[in-house]
Amino acid sequence: MFKNDRISEIFRQLEAIAGKGNVKTDEADLASYSYDSGLSMAKPEAVIFFEKIEHIAPAVKILSKAKIPFIPRMSGTNLTGGTIPLKGGVILNLSRLNKIAFINTENQTALVEAGVINADLQKALKPFGYFFAPNPASASVCSIGGNIAENSSGPSRIRYGSAGDSVLKLEVITPDGQTYIWQPDGKGPDLMNLIIGSEGTLGIITRAWIRIYPLPKHLKTYSIAFALMDQALKTAEQLMEAGISLNALEIMDKTALDASLRKKTFAFPHTMRSLLIMDITAEEQEMLEIYEKRALQICSENSSLAMETAEDEAGMEKLWNIKNRAFPALAKIAPDLVLEEACVPRSKLGEAAKKTKETLRKYRLTAGIIISPGTGSIQPHIVFDRRNQQDLRRVKNARSELTQECLKLGGSIAGYYGIGVDKRLSLNWIYSSKELGFLAKIKKSFDPYNLANPDKILPVNEDSALFEDSENKSIDSGLDAHTHTLLAALRNRADNRIASVICGSETQIKAPQETESLKKLSTRFLTTDPLLNKTDMTLKAGAGTDINALRELLRDNDMELQLPDTYGTIGGIIASGRAPEISRILLGIEIATADGTYLNFSQHMLKAARGYDISSIFCGSRGAYGVILSAVLKVCRIDDKKTFPKTSPVPFEPNEIHKAFKRAADPENLLNPWLYPLKEEYLK
Ligand SMILES: Cc1cc2nc3c(=O)[nH]c(=O)nc-3n(C[C@H](O)[C@H](O)[C@H](O)COP(=O)(O)OP(=O)(O)OC[C@H]3O[C@@H](n4cnc5c(N)ncnc54)[C@H](O)[C@@H]3O)c2cc1C
């Protein structure tokens, strides 16, 4: 298994770049990088410590030339084996790259190196009266680079989303050692948002331009005890629906509470079986009091037992520590702890919580459960002893069943804790082999030799056959007649090598004059009734639906889209790059490929990890990668709508990765062919 000789051949070159003593191959060093916070283990062949960002690209070029895998690593707190070198390779330790280049409160941005620790950034921002929104429980040790690579977040997710929602621009080193700076500017398919959550498999994040927010003017923490978890869940649902300005909202079950409250510093009643912890915020004290009154009424209507509140920093920290202490406290119960996580649409949380408890009971496992109602994430912290084979088997079977139960409810295999090694097989449960193949094309476009953090996210091909008949997978039999007609037209044209101009209402992109002889393929008829789910905060619409019709429907329901005022069909707005902001609210899409294959990458959760974010790469794709059939969008309350500057068309400037993906997705260049005109080059 060990291929030490391939490292020794390039050892001197690597050391010349990284500095003497910074390339480690001692057994002890390798052993300490053979595990992270997940369950998998494997030793690397070397570990390189980087002192300067400028050293990374040359080292990657050497490793890439030698075809040796490389795995970016920060604090190693990811929970799914994301840094485990299953087939050997070199760990790129970037944790010393921890400078904050600037903090600019005027335009609310900061520039940080990827190794900056989350809590250090918060400490640096505080004197300016600002903060970085993603606040995972591991904040004192995890890095901003790791947060972005995993698209992590903490309790503040209900208001600010996850790490990716606070990223404005990224510097990325691709697996061939090229350095790029990407932002969603509409000039080409959105690669920045594709990198977010890609766990180092598409490239290495070196610097991030991030959004920072002013500390809330008025903030109050509440911890509310309930006799039943169902009551806490119902309360959470009603609080979210009532439009109360929530800054954080989490729920704990009895096992998590018992572990965390062992020292009994709180006087909660002994009948408490669930605790809801929340932050309410407001610009004015008066408004906070109005929110508080409404919130407490909802709590009492749901039979809350008792409450503690805090407005000062120490008090708020004490209340939140009840939740933050749960992980270390549970970890003391048994030799091992695995933090399982899956997510479901918000409307299915109650059912998912019930199923989770039943499954844990069935496998006789002890677990403390934490729930993030804002995003439908359920996190059983399972305690066990991995030395006991039976214990280990029960944990593995239970994890798989927990995920399956969430999938049956329309959920996903993960929300926040990534896929890594530990969860990659589960992707077979949600995607067909064609959909997995499309995800693999993304990986290949970035990394043709599979060197950047291999064996993460994508399942190995052979496994897909095992789960081909899974009931969670998409099939095209439920599609409407217009979609079937469009798919048939694509198949027919592909068989006859006829290229198409993909168009919506033709307000955003027009084919150039000289392409008039090409056949049009319009998405305007893809307008099946839009599906608004007010609890899930999602809206599904056919690609041909006019945005103004959607806005009207939303306004009738006191809802809106966080988008600039733009016009055209929803598919056209996504593909044109005219409103790049759409990638922030686009949760999923259904597409047709150039050969008329139907692929379903849609989902109804506000945050789910499901492999690469196909939606991102279709934002600004201008119809050249595939035809968007429908989109699921995140909606907001009408009062939360921001104002945006006016949009204008931007020129198309594809880079080498855009071209590589075009080659993979549409090898015959049949869709909007004038955009990538050098056909011979794509067929290489
Ligand atoms: C006790 C505990 C509590 C936790 N609580 C939370 C929580 O509340 N919310 C939450 O979301 N997560 C939580 N986590 C999970 C974990 O802390 C997060 O996933 C975190 O963002 C990982 O950061 P890291 O610096 O440790 O990254 P690592 O674990 O080192 O790396 C994570 C992944 O990103 C890749 N990677 C690292 N750096 C880069 C880079 N520069 N460029 C590209 N890829 C890179 C790695 O290869 C790996 O796949 C918790 C973990 C623990 C142990």
XYZ file of C-alpha atoms and ligand atoms in Angstrom:
737
model
C 0.000 0.000 0.000
C 2.726 2.486 0.945
C 4.554 3.987 -1.973
C 7.298 5.829 -0.132
C 9.537 5.753 -3.139
C 7.235 8.036 -5.130
C 7.533 10.667 -2.388
C 11.295 10.332 -2.025
C 11.666 11.028 -5.722
C 10.097 14.468 -5.333
C 10.886 15.074 -1.637
C 13.705 17.563 -2.348
C 11.619 19.534 -4.841
C 8.748 19.783 -2.356
C 11.051 20.779 0.476
C 12.695 23.408 -1.709
C 9.259 24.987 -2.104
C 7.716 24.515 1.362
C 10.933 25.049 3.352
C 13.241 22.777 5.285
C 11.446 20.585 7.807
C 8.013 21.326 6.317
C 7.667 18.053 4.422
C 7.074 15.311 6.992
C 7.358 11.612 6.336
C 8.048 10.303 9.887
C 5.788 7.492 11.006
C 4.577 9.541 13.987
C 3.593 12.504 11.796
C 1.859 10.261 9.289
C -0.026 8.458 12.056
C -1.371 11.710 13.458
C -2.814 12.598 10.035
C -4.416 9.210 9.511
C -7.717 10.217 11.131
C -10.019 13.188 11.516
C -13.339 13.517 13.363
C -15.145 10.905 11.247
C -14.895 7.112 11.440
C -12.467 6.362 8.556
C -8.709 5.935 8.935
C -5.759 5.684 6.507
C -2.176 6.919 6.604
C -0.847 9.506 4.140
C 2.572 9.169 2.500
C 3.662 12.675 3.491
C 2.373 15.855 5.129
C 3.402 19.279 3.830
C 3.092 22.318 6.087
C 2.714 25.540 4.128
C 3.970 28.895 5.429
C 2.932 30.923 2.385
C 0.035 30.717 -0.058
C 2.474 31.258 -2.943
C 4.069 27.877 -2.159
C 0.909 25.841 -2.709
C 0.498 26.079 -6.503
C 4.108 25.012 -7.296
C 3.795 22.067 -4.894
C 0.461 21.061 -6.459
C 2.070 21.205 -9.914
C 4.821 18.794 -8.774
C 2.307 16.395 -7.193
C 0.069 16.625 -10.217
C 2.953 15.844 -12.581
C 3.922 12.854 -10.416
C 0.214 11.802 -10.300
C 0.258 11.725 -6.497
C -3.065 12.558 -4.768
C -3.176 15.580 -2.466
C -5.638 16.312 0.303
C -6.141 19.828 1.682
C -6.509 19.795 5.439
C -7.094 22.403 8.115
C -8.150 21.504 11.651
C -9.498 18.041 10.763
C -12.792 18.583 12.608
C -14.980 17.431 9.710
C -17.172 14.538 10.748
C -17.204 12.384 7.590
C -13.587 11.393 6.866
C -13.101 14.309 4.472
C -9.320 14.376 4.925
C -8.618 10.642 4.944
C -6.137 9.538 2.247
C -7.761 6.185 1.493
C -5.293 5.414 -1.291
C -2.306 7.257 0.099
C -1.128 10.648 -1.111
C 0.025 13.856 0.504
C -1.772 15.939 3.108
C -1.509 19.662 2.366
C -1.656 21.236 5.810
C -2.798 24.818 5.266
C -3.516 25.701 8.879
C -0.551 28.099 9.155
C -2.040 30.291 6.429
C -3.966 32.260 8.979
C -3.657 35.979 8.204
C -6.568 38.367 8.142
C -5.578 40.662 5.267
C -8.187 43.342 5.905
C -11.430 44.149 7.651
C -13.478 46.803 5.890
C -16.539 47.844 7.857
C -17.558 50.434 5.267
C -18.447 47.833 2.666
C -18.844 45.042 5.231
C -16.160 42.742 3.859
C -13.011 41.029 5.082
C -10.263 39.173 3.270
C -8.906 36.125 5.080
C -6.489 33.328 4.373
C -8.119 29.921 4.466
C -6.418 28.810 7.694
C -7.864 31.572 9.898
C -9.678 29.961 12.814
C -13.356 30.899 12.952
C -13.193 32.091 16.597
C -10.031 34.161 15.900
C -11.864 35.961 13.124
C -14.810 36.656 15.443
C -12.364 38.002 18.049
C -10.741 40.286 15.464
C -14.122 41.563 14.222
C -15.647 42.254 17.608
C -13.835 45.533 18.393
C -15.236 46.884 15.108
C -18.754 45.837 16.160
C -18.928 43.133 13.465
C -19.107 39.340 13.228
C -18.812 36.474 10.737
C -22.190 34.744 10.531
C -21.280 31.021 10.327
C -20.816 29.897 13.939
C -20.361 26.096 14.124
C -20.068 24.560 17.564
C -16.444 23.752 16.620
C -15.682 27.478 16.018
C -12.817 27.587 18.521
C -10.805 25.135 16.381
C -12.183 24.938 12.841
C -10.965 27.161 10.014
C -12.725 29.462 7.560
C -11.320 27.373 4.669
C -12.761 24.225 6.246
C -16.078 26.031 6.864
C -16.318 27.002 3.187
C -15.133 23.616 1.895
C -17.841 21.930 4.010
C -20.386 24.779 3.720
C -20.748 24.625 7.503
C -22.719 26.769 9.876
C -24.143 26.974 13.375
C -27.306 28.184 15.090
C -27.246 31.494 13.192
C -28.059 29.545 9.991
C -31.731 30.371 10.433
C -30.999 34.021 9.638
C -27.714 34.076 7.727
C -27.609 30.688 5.989
C -24.375 28.713 5.894
C -20.721 29.569 5.222
C -21.272 29.814 1.464
C -23.886 32.530 1.970
C -21.206 34.763 3.516
C -18.656 34.256 0.721
C -18.291 36.978 -1.888
C -15.209 35.842 -3.795
C -12.747 32.954 -3.597
C -9.155 32.400 -4.607
C -8.811 28.787 -5.694
C -5.912 26.627 -6.881
C -7.218 24.031 -9.315
C -5.806 20.481 -9.382
C -3.423 21.378 -12.224
C -1.876 24.119 -10.049
C -3.533 27.154 -11.717
C -4.714 29.999 -9.499
C -8.117 31.609 -10.139
C -10.274 34.201 -8.409
C -13.974 33.440 -8.814
C -17.149 35.288 -7.928
C -20.682 34.982 -9.263
C -20.431 37.832 -11.784
C -22.543 36.333 -14.577
C -19.632 36.244 -17.039
C -19.709 32.472 -17.121
C -21.102 29.529 -15.157
C -20.785 30.161 -11.418
C -17.726 28.239 -10.254
C -17.399 30.002 -6.894
C -20.612 28.507 -5.578
C -19.681 25.140 -7.065
C -16.436 25.128 -5.053
C -18.316 25.882 -1.825
C -19.078 22.550 -0.135
C -16.933 20.553 -2.582
C -14.654 19.324 0.258
C -11.353 19.965 -1.548
C -12.218 17.635 -4.431
C -12.301 20.381 -7.072
C -9.560 22.665 -5.837
C -7.895 24.319 -2.881
C -9.391 27.449 -1.360
C -6.555 29.778 -0.390
C -8.197 33.161 0.253
C -11.795 34.210 0.825
C -13.476 37.601 0.547
C -16.287 37.351 3.038
C -19.345 39.335 4.105
C -19.253 40.540 7.696
C -22.293 41.807 9.574
C -22.753 44.453 12.283
C -23.428 42.903 15.692
C -27.170 42.953 16.372
C -28.324 46.086 18.204
C -30.727 44.223 20.444
C -30.393 40.532 21.087
C -31.887 38.258 23.734
C -31.397 34.546 24.348
C -34.172 32.273 25.608
C -34.033 28.659 26.643
C -37.479 27.146 26.981
C -38.210 23.764 28.541
C -40.892 21.388 27.245
C -42.193 18.052 28.479
C -42.251 16.689 24.915
C -39.984 17.105 21.903
C -43.119 17.440 19.730
C -44.137 20.551 21.651
C -40.711 22.110 21.089
C -40.897 21.291 17.372
C -44.395 22.718 17.031
C -43.273 25.863 18.859
C -40.307 26.233 16.499
C -42.559 25.887 13.449
C -44.965 28.530 14.753
C -42.149 30.900 15.744
C -40.752 30.725 12.217
C -44.171 31.230 10.659
C -44.982 34.184 12.927
C -42.257 36.298 11.315
C -40.411 36.769 14.612
C -36.880 37.970 13.916
C -34.918 34.892 14.996
C -31.129 34.968 15.055
C -30.714 31.346 16.144
C -32.988 28.409 16.927
C -32.028 24.899 18.054
C -33.743 22.058 19.906
C -32.183 19.430 22.191
C -33.614 16.107 23.350
C -33.486 14.605 26.840
C -30.344 12.505 26.328
C -28.373 15.500 25.053
C -29.723 17.595 27.937
C -28.933 15.011 30.593
C -25.329 14.800 29.376
C -24.892 18.536 29.102
C -26.649 19.524 32.334
C -24.934 17.001 34.557
C -23.518 19.756 36.761
C -27.046 21.115 37.284
C -26.278 24.824 37.099
C -29.819 25.389 35.839
C -33.069 24.867 37.665
C -35.082 23.294 34.848
C -38.021 21.121 35.982
C -37.391 17.381 36.169
C -40.248 16.798 33.703
C -38.291 18.558 30.944
C -37.591 16.268 27.981
C -36.703 18.872 25.396
C -35.163 22.339 25.371
C -35.591 24.991 22.700
C -32.850 27.640 22.623
C -33.321 30.765 20.537
C -32.024 34.270 19.968
C -34.441 37.042 19.065
C -33.022 40.205 17.528
C -34.357 43.636 16.588
C -33.127 47.058 15.553
C -35.211 48.732 18.280
C -35.828 47.648 21.871
C -39.551 48.225 21.375
C -39.619 45.820 18.446
C -37.724 43.211 20.446
C -40.385 43.438 23.118
C -43.132 42.963 20.523
C -41.363 39.864 19.140
C -40.798 38.577 22.666
C -44.453 38.926 23.614
C -45.564 37.003 20.525
C -42.864 34.335 20.999
C -43.729 33.744 24.646
C -47.400 33.462 23.791
C -46.569 30.731 21.246
C -44.396 28.933 23.817
C -47.116 29.018 26.424
C -49.768 27.842 23.916
C -47.527 24.815 23.387
C -47.355 24.129 27.163
C -43.796 25.308 27.841
C -42.680 24.357 31.361
C -40.083 26.943 32.242
C -37.792 29.512 30.730
C -34.394 31.145 31.299
C -33.374 34.303 29.457
C -30.229 36.383 29.079
C -29.343 39.706 27.473
C -25.750 40.095 28.605
C -22.919 38.333 26.819
C -21.967 36.011 29.668
C -25.572 34.979 30.256
C -26.206 34.301 26.580
C -23.018 32.250 26.349
C -24.091 30.247 29.392
C -27.419 29.373 27.784
C -25.859 28.468 24.417
C -23.249 26.375 26.200
C -26.037 23.977 27.161
C -26.092 23.065 23.473
C -22.376 23.492 22.756
C -21.409 21.286 25.708
C -23.596 18.430 24.480
C -20.975 16.972 22.108
C -18.072 16.805 24.615
C -20.436 15.712 27.403
C -21.912 12.887 25.312
C -18.400 11.900 24.188
C -17.613 11.097 27.833
C -20.407 8.519 28.061
C -18.669 5.908 25.860
C -15.301 5.451 24.103
C -16.659 6.609 20.720
C -19.133 9.169 19.437
C -20.348 9.517 15.878
C -22.316 12.568 14.881
C -24.839 11.378 12.311
C -26.783 13.979 10.378
C -29.438 14.088 7.705
C -31.974 16.719 6.757
C -35.576 16.937 5.625
C -37.880 19.707 4.363
C -38.989 21.802 7.353
C -42.552 20.554 7.067
C -41.367 16.963 7.662
C -39.289 17.592 10.797
C -41.819 16.164 13.260
C -42.082 12.897 11.345
C -38.322 12.703 10.869
C -37.693 13.238 14.599
C -40.153 10.439 15.439
C -38.533 8.046 12.949
C -35.069 8.919 14.272
C -36.064 8.005 17.820
C -37.714 4.765 16.665
C -34.609 3.739 14.706
C -32.276 4.448 17.617
C -34.555 2.395 19.880
C -34.683 -0.453 17.366
C -30.873 -0.695 17.314
C -30.629 -0.206 21.105
C -28.366 2.815 20.716
C -27.856 5.784 23.007
C -27.827 9.121 21.234
C -28.379 12.742 22.136
C -30.380 14.479 19.403
C -29.999 18.094 18.339
C -32.320 19.600 15.745
C -31.935 22.780 13.683
C -35.552 23.596 12.748
C -34.622 26.436 10.390
C -33.033 24.041 7.913
C -34.565 20.691 8.890
C -31.260 19.220 10.073
C -31.404 16.311 12.550
C -28.216 15.375 14.364
C -28.181 12.233 16.526
C -24.898 12.098 18.464
C -24.524 8.310 18.798
C -22.266 6.964 21.567
C -20.758 3.475 21.303
C -17.591 1.408 21.568
C -15.982 0.687 18.207
C -13.871 -2.126 19.708
C -17.078 -4.072 20.104
C -17.837 -5.414 16.620
C -21.530 -5.867 17.354
C -21.775 -2.300 18.595
C -20.053 -1.051 15.478
C -22.340 -3.054 13.193
C -25.441 -1.751 14.955
C -24.190 1.832 14.593
C -23.482 1.372 10.891
C -26.877 -0.212 10.231
C -28.684 2.421 12.272
C -26.886 5.273 10.447
C -27.890 3.851 7.133
C -31.514 3.419 8.243
C -31.638 6.924 9.740
C -30.560 8.356 6.402
C -33.019 6.181 4.475
C -35.901 7.333 6.667
C -35.043 10.981 5.976
C -34.790 10.255 2.245
C -38.276 8.737 2.285
C -39.509 12.078 3.652
C -37.942 13.957 0.735
C -34.766 14.727 2.684
C -31.085 14.409 1.958
C -28.157 12.349 3.192
C -26.535 15.342 4.880
C -27.132 19.001 5.613
C -24.059 20.491 7.203
C -21.548 17.786 7.957
C -20.536 16.934 4.422
C -20.269 13.638 2.608
C -16.561 12.817 2.695
C -15.742 9.106 2.710
C -18.299 8.038 5.300
C -21.447 9.090 3.398
C -20.474 8.819 -0.244
C -22.195 5.469 -0.803
C -25.481 7.065 0.231
C -25.409 9.251 -2.891
C -26.419 6.077 -4.724
C -29.686 6.247 -2.853
C -30.675 9.617 -4.301
C -29.228 9.612 -7.781
C -29.494 7.358 -10.810
C -26.254 6.215 -12.429
C -26.804 8.873 -15.138
C -27.096 11.607 -12.516
C -23.995 10.316 -10.734
C -22.257 10.257 -14.093
C -23.136 13.934 -14.586
C -21.635 14.761 -11.151
C -18.530 12.793 -12.124
C -18.202 14.936 -15.264
C -17.806 17.976 -13.044
C -15.033 16.294 -11.075
C -13.315 15.211 -14.284
C -13.483 18.692 -15.791
C -11.563 20.052 -12.829
C -9.417 17.049 -12.075
C -8.981 14.606 -14.973
C -6.506 12.415 -13.038
C -8.566 12.276 -9.825
C -5.798 13.700 -7.639
C -7.585 16.367 -5.565
C -8.896 14.692 -2.413
C -9.936 11.483 -4.201
C -12.508 9.032 -2.777
C -14.626 11.815 -1.282
C -18.204 12.798 -2.171
C -18.609 10.670 -5.325
C -19.288 6.988 -4.810
C -17.125 4.570 -6.770
C -18.930 3.625 -9.988
C -19.293 -0.069 -9.262
C -21.442 0.655 -6.231
C -24.207 2.378 -8.143
C -25.513 -0.874 -9.599
C -26.234 -2.105 -6.075
C -28.837 0.553 -5.512
C -30.184 1.031 -9.020
C -33.762 0.303 -7.923
C -33.825 2.550 -4.869
C -37.274 4.075 -4.403
C -35.848 7.537 -3.690
C -34.485 7.969 -7.177
C -35.959 10.128 -9.858
C -37.676 8.770 -12.915
C -39.068 10.734 -15.812
C -42.506 9.084 -15.817
C -44.095 11.859 -13.720
C -43.145 14.611 -16.149
C -45.744 16.632 -18.055
C -46.416 16.338 -21.790
C -44.448 19.498 -22.704
C -41.348 18.189 -20.957
C -41.672 14.840 -22.723
C -41.982 16.637 -26.066
C -38.860 18.664 -25.337
C -36.892 15.555 -24.284
C -38.009 13.744 -27.447
C -36.962 16.696 -29.618
C -33.503 16.710 -28.011
C -33.129 12.949 -28.548
C -34.181 13.252 -32.148
C -31.814 16.140 -32.827
C -28.935 14.376 -31.050
C -29.490 11.267 -33.195
C -29.332 13.451 -36.291
C -26.578 15.727 -34.973
C -28.806 18.803 -35.269
C -27.769 21.708 -33.058
C -30.326 23.776 -31.128
C -30.736 27.326 -29.943
C -32.173 27.038 -26.440
C -34.475 29.930 -25.657
C -37.041 31.046 -23.114
C -38.924 34.275 -23.773
C -35.880 35.516 -25.740
C -35.552 38.632 -23.595
C -32.203 37.729 -22.025
C -30.064 36.001 -24.647
C -30.466 36.148 -28.362
C -28.588 33.930 -30.781
C -26.362 35.910 -33.160
C -27.682 36.625 -36.665
C -25.467 34.077 -38.387
C -27.047 31.253 -36.364
C -30.537 31.881 -37.715
C -30.411 28.616 -39.592
C -30.168 26.678 -36.301
C -33.299 25.058 -34.912
C -34.892 26.716 -31.903
C -35.912 24.795 -28.808
C -38.159 26.857 -26.577
C -38.728 26.272 -22.857
C -41.695 28.703 -22.769
C -44.209 25.889 -22.480
C -42.628 24.476 -19.324
C -45.039 26.274 -17.031
C -46.722 23.622 -14.875
C -48.428 25.150 -11.851
C -45.800 26.653 -9.539
C -45.624 24.869 -6.194
C -45.233 27.168 -3.182
C -44.560 25.555 0.196
C -44.783 28.254 2.863
C -43.470 26.044 5.664
C -40.478 24.832 3.676
C -40.007 28.365 2.223
C -39.557 26.901 -1.258
C -41.119 27.496 -4.651
C -40.885 25.089 -7.577
C -41.574 26.448 -11.045
C -41.218 25.260 -14.631
C -38.333 26.857 -16.512
C -40.709 28.688 -18.848
C -42.607 30.445 -16.049
C -42.459 34.227 -16.230
C -40.803 35.738 -13.147
C -43.552 38.347 -12.823
C -46.194 35.631 -12.575
C -44.154 34.066 -9.761
C -43.781 37.394 -7.997
C -47.519 37.933 -8.146
C -48.182 34.514 -6.658
C -45.654 35.174 -3.916
C -46.978 38.637 -3.100
C -50.462 37.174 -2.637
C -48.829 35.055 0.075
C -46.766 37.886 1.620
C -43.609 36.372 0.186
C -40.900 37.407 -2.247
C -37.715 36.339 -4.009
C -34.354 37.807 -2.910
C -33.586 38.932 -6.455
C -33.045 42.181 -8.324
C -35.952 43.337 -10.467
C -35.406 41.438 -13.652
C -37.632 39.958 -16.301
C -38.011 36.870 -18.464
C -38.551 33.187 -17.767
C -37.069 31.613 -14.662
C -34.877 29.289 -16.767
C -33.662 32.235 -18.814
C -32.801 34.277 -15.735
C -30.773 31.394 -14.262
C -28.934 30.581 -17.485
C -28.335 34.120 -18.735
C -26.153 35.267 -15.828
C -28.117 38.507 -15.876
C -28.960 38.217 -12.162
C -26.045 36.222 -10.656
C -27.708 36.649 -7.248
C -30.050 33.839 -8.245
C -27.395 31.253 -7.348
C -27.914 32.201 -3.667
C -31.584 31.252 -3.765
C -31.500 28.416 -6.279
C -31.927 25.172 -4.344
C -32.167 22.713 -7.203
C -32.967 22.130 -10.851
C -34.234 19.483 -13.221
C -32.368 19.379 -16.509
C -32.265 17.693 -19.886
C -28.851 16.949 -21.382
C -27.967 17.465 -25.040
C -28.943 13.855 -25.829
C -32.365 14.256 -24.196
C -31.597 12.495 -20.896
C -33.672 13.703 -17.948
C -31.664 14.403 -14.758
C -33.170 15.478 -11.461
C -31.050 17.642 -9.160
C -33.957 19.357 -7.455
C -34.642 19.341 -3.722
C -36.792 21.234 -1.229
C -34.450 21.869 1.688
C -32.914 25.225 2.561
C -29.554 23.496 3.086
C -28.633 20.030 1.909
C -25.393 18.330 0.904
C -26.093 16.167 -2.168
C -22.809 15.992 -4.060
C -21.777 18.886 -6.302
C -24.120 21.834 -6.595
C -25.261 21.364 -10.198
C -27.482 24.446 -9.890
C -24.411 26.694 -9.537
C -22.790 25.577 -12.741
C -26.057 26.150 -14.618
C -26.182 29.763 -13.329
C -24.694 31.732 -16.208
C -24.366 28.595 -18.392
C -26.355 30.283 -21.202
C -28.004 27.058 -22.273
C -24.751 25.468 -23.397
C -24.574 22.679 -20.764
C -28.153 21.422 -20.854
C -31.755 22.619 -20.821
C -33.129 23.722 -17.458
C -36.605 22.185 -17.079
C -37.585 23.475 -13.641
C -36.120 25.214 -10.631
C -36.694 25.165 -6.871
C -36.110 28.587 -5.320
C -35.764 29.730 -1.730
C -38.421 32.344 -0.925
C -38.391 34.993 1.793
C -40.971 36.958 3.698
C -42.014 40.152 1.913
C -40.626 42.268 4.813
C -37.197 40.636 4.505
C -36.741 41.558 0.831
C -33.528 43.512 0.201
C -33.024 46.107 -2.486
C -30.590 45.319 -5.288
C -28.835 47.520 -7.820
C -30.201 47.404 -11.371
C -28.827 44.535 -13.442
C -27.402 44.740 -16.934
C -26.150 42.076 -19.348
C -22.525 40.988 -18.940
C -20.219 39.628 -21.644
C -19.602 35.873 -21.748
C -15.999 34.950 -20.889
C -15.596 31.179 -20.485
C -12.412 29.928 -18.845
C -10.625 26.591 -19.281
C -12.833 24.829 -16.735
C -16.027 26.077 -18.354
C -14.702 24.732 -21.638
C -13.738 21.394 -20.097
C -17.242 20.991 -18.677
C -18.816 21.921 -22.013
C -16.719 19.175 -23.621
C -17.961 16.703 -21.003
C -21.635 17.754 -20.906
C -22.205 18.379 -24.621
C -19.365 16.687 -26.532
C -21.045 17.260 -29.916
C -21.607 20.960 -29.146
C -25.311 20.706 -29.944
C -26.612 23.312 -27.486
C -26.137 27.021 -28.279
C -23.053 26.021 -30.277
C -21.821 29.544 -31.062
C -20.852 30.011 -27.391
C -18.028 27.471 -27.608
C -17.377 27.741 -31.308
C -14.109 25.823 -31.736
C -15.689 22.406 -31.958
C -12.439 20.621 -32.803
C -10.911 21.924 -29.595
C -13.770 20.471 -27.543
C -13.568 17.120 -29.201
C -9.876 16.735 -28.374
C -17.335 18.932 18.252
C -17.676 19.290 16.841
C -18.712 20.157 16.614
C -19.039 20.504 15.316
N -20.057 21.400 15.111
C -20.374 21.767 13.865
C -21.458 22.676 13.649
O -22.093 23.191 14.570
N -21.775 22.986 12.371
C -21.081 22.470 11.309
O -21.427 22.779 10.176
N -20.046 21.621 11.491
C -19.670 21.265 12.728
N -18.641 20.383 12.920
C -17.908 19.864 11.755
C -16.642 20.663 11.388
O -16.181 21.427 12.469
C -16.856 21.550 10.168
O -17.092 20.753 9.036
C -15.689 22.500 9.857
O -16.108 23.461 8.914
C -14.435 21.817 9.340
O -13.359 22.741 9.382
P -11.849 22.262 9.507
O -11.017 23.491 9.523
O -11.691 21.358 10.650
O -11.671 21.492 8.130
P -11.068 20.030 7.870
O -11.796 19.033 8.658
O -9.613 20.057 7.983
O -11.460 19.864 6.337
C -12.797 19.717 5.950
C -12.890 19.328 4.474
O -12.553 20.423 3.655
C -11.405 20.158 2.874
N -10.598 21.358 2.975
C -9.993 21.864 4.074
N -9.393 22.991 3.770
C -9.614 23.238 2.477
C -9.238 24.275 1.585
N -8.504 25.288 1.975
N -9.638 24.185 0.307
C -10.388 23.160 -0.121
N -10.754 22.164 0.674
C -10.382 22.207 1.955
C -10.772 18.945 3.490
O -10.079 18.172 2.539
C -11.969 18.217 4.057
O -12.587 17.483 3.053
C -18.301 19.981 14.220
C -17.252 19.109 14.458
C -16.939 18.754 15.750
C -15.795 17.809 15.959
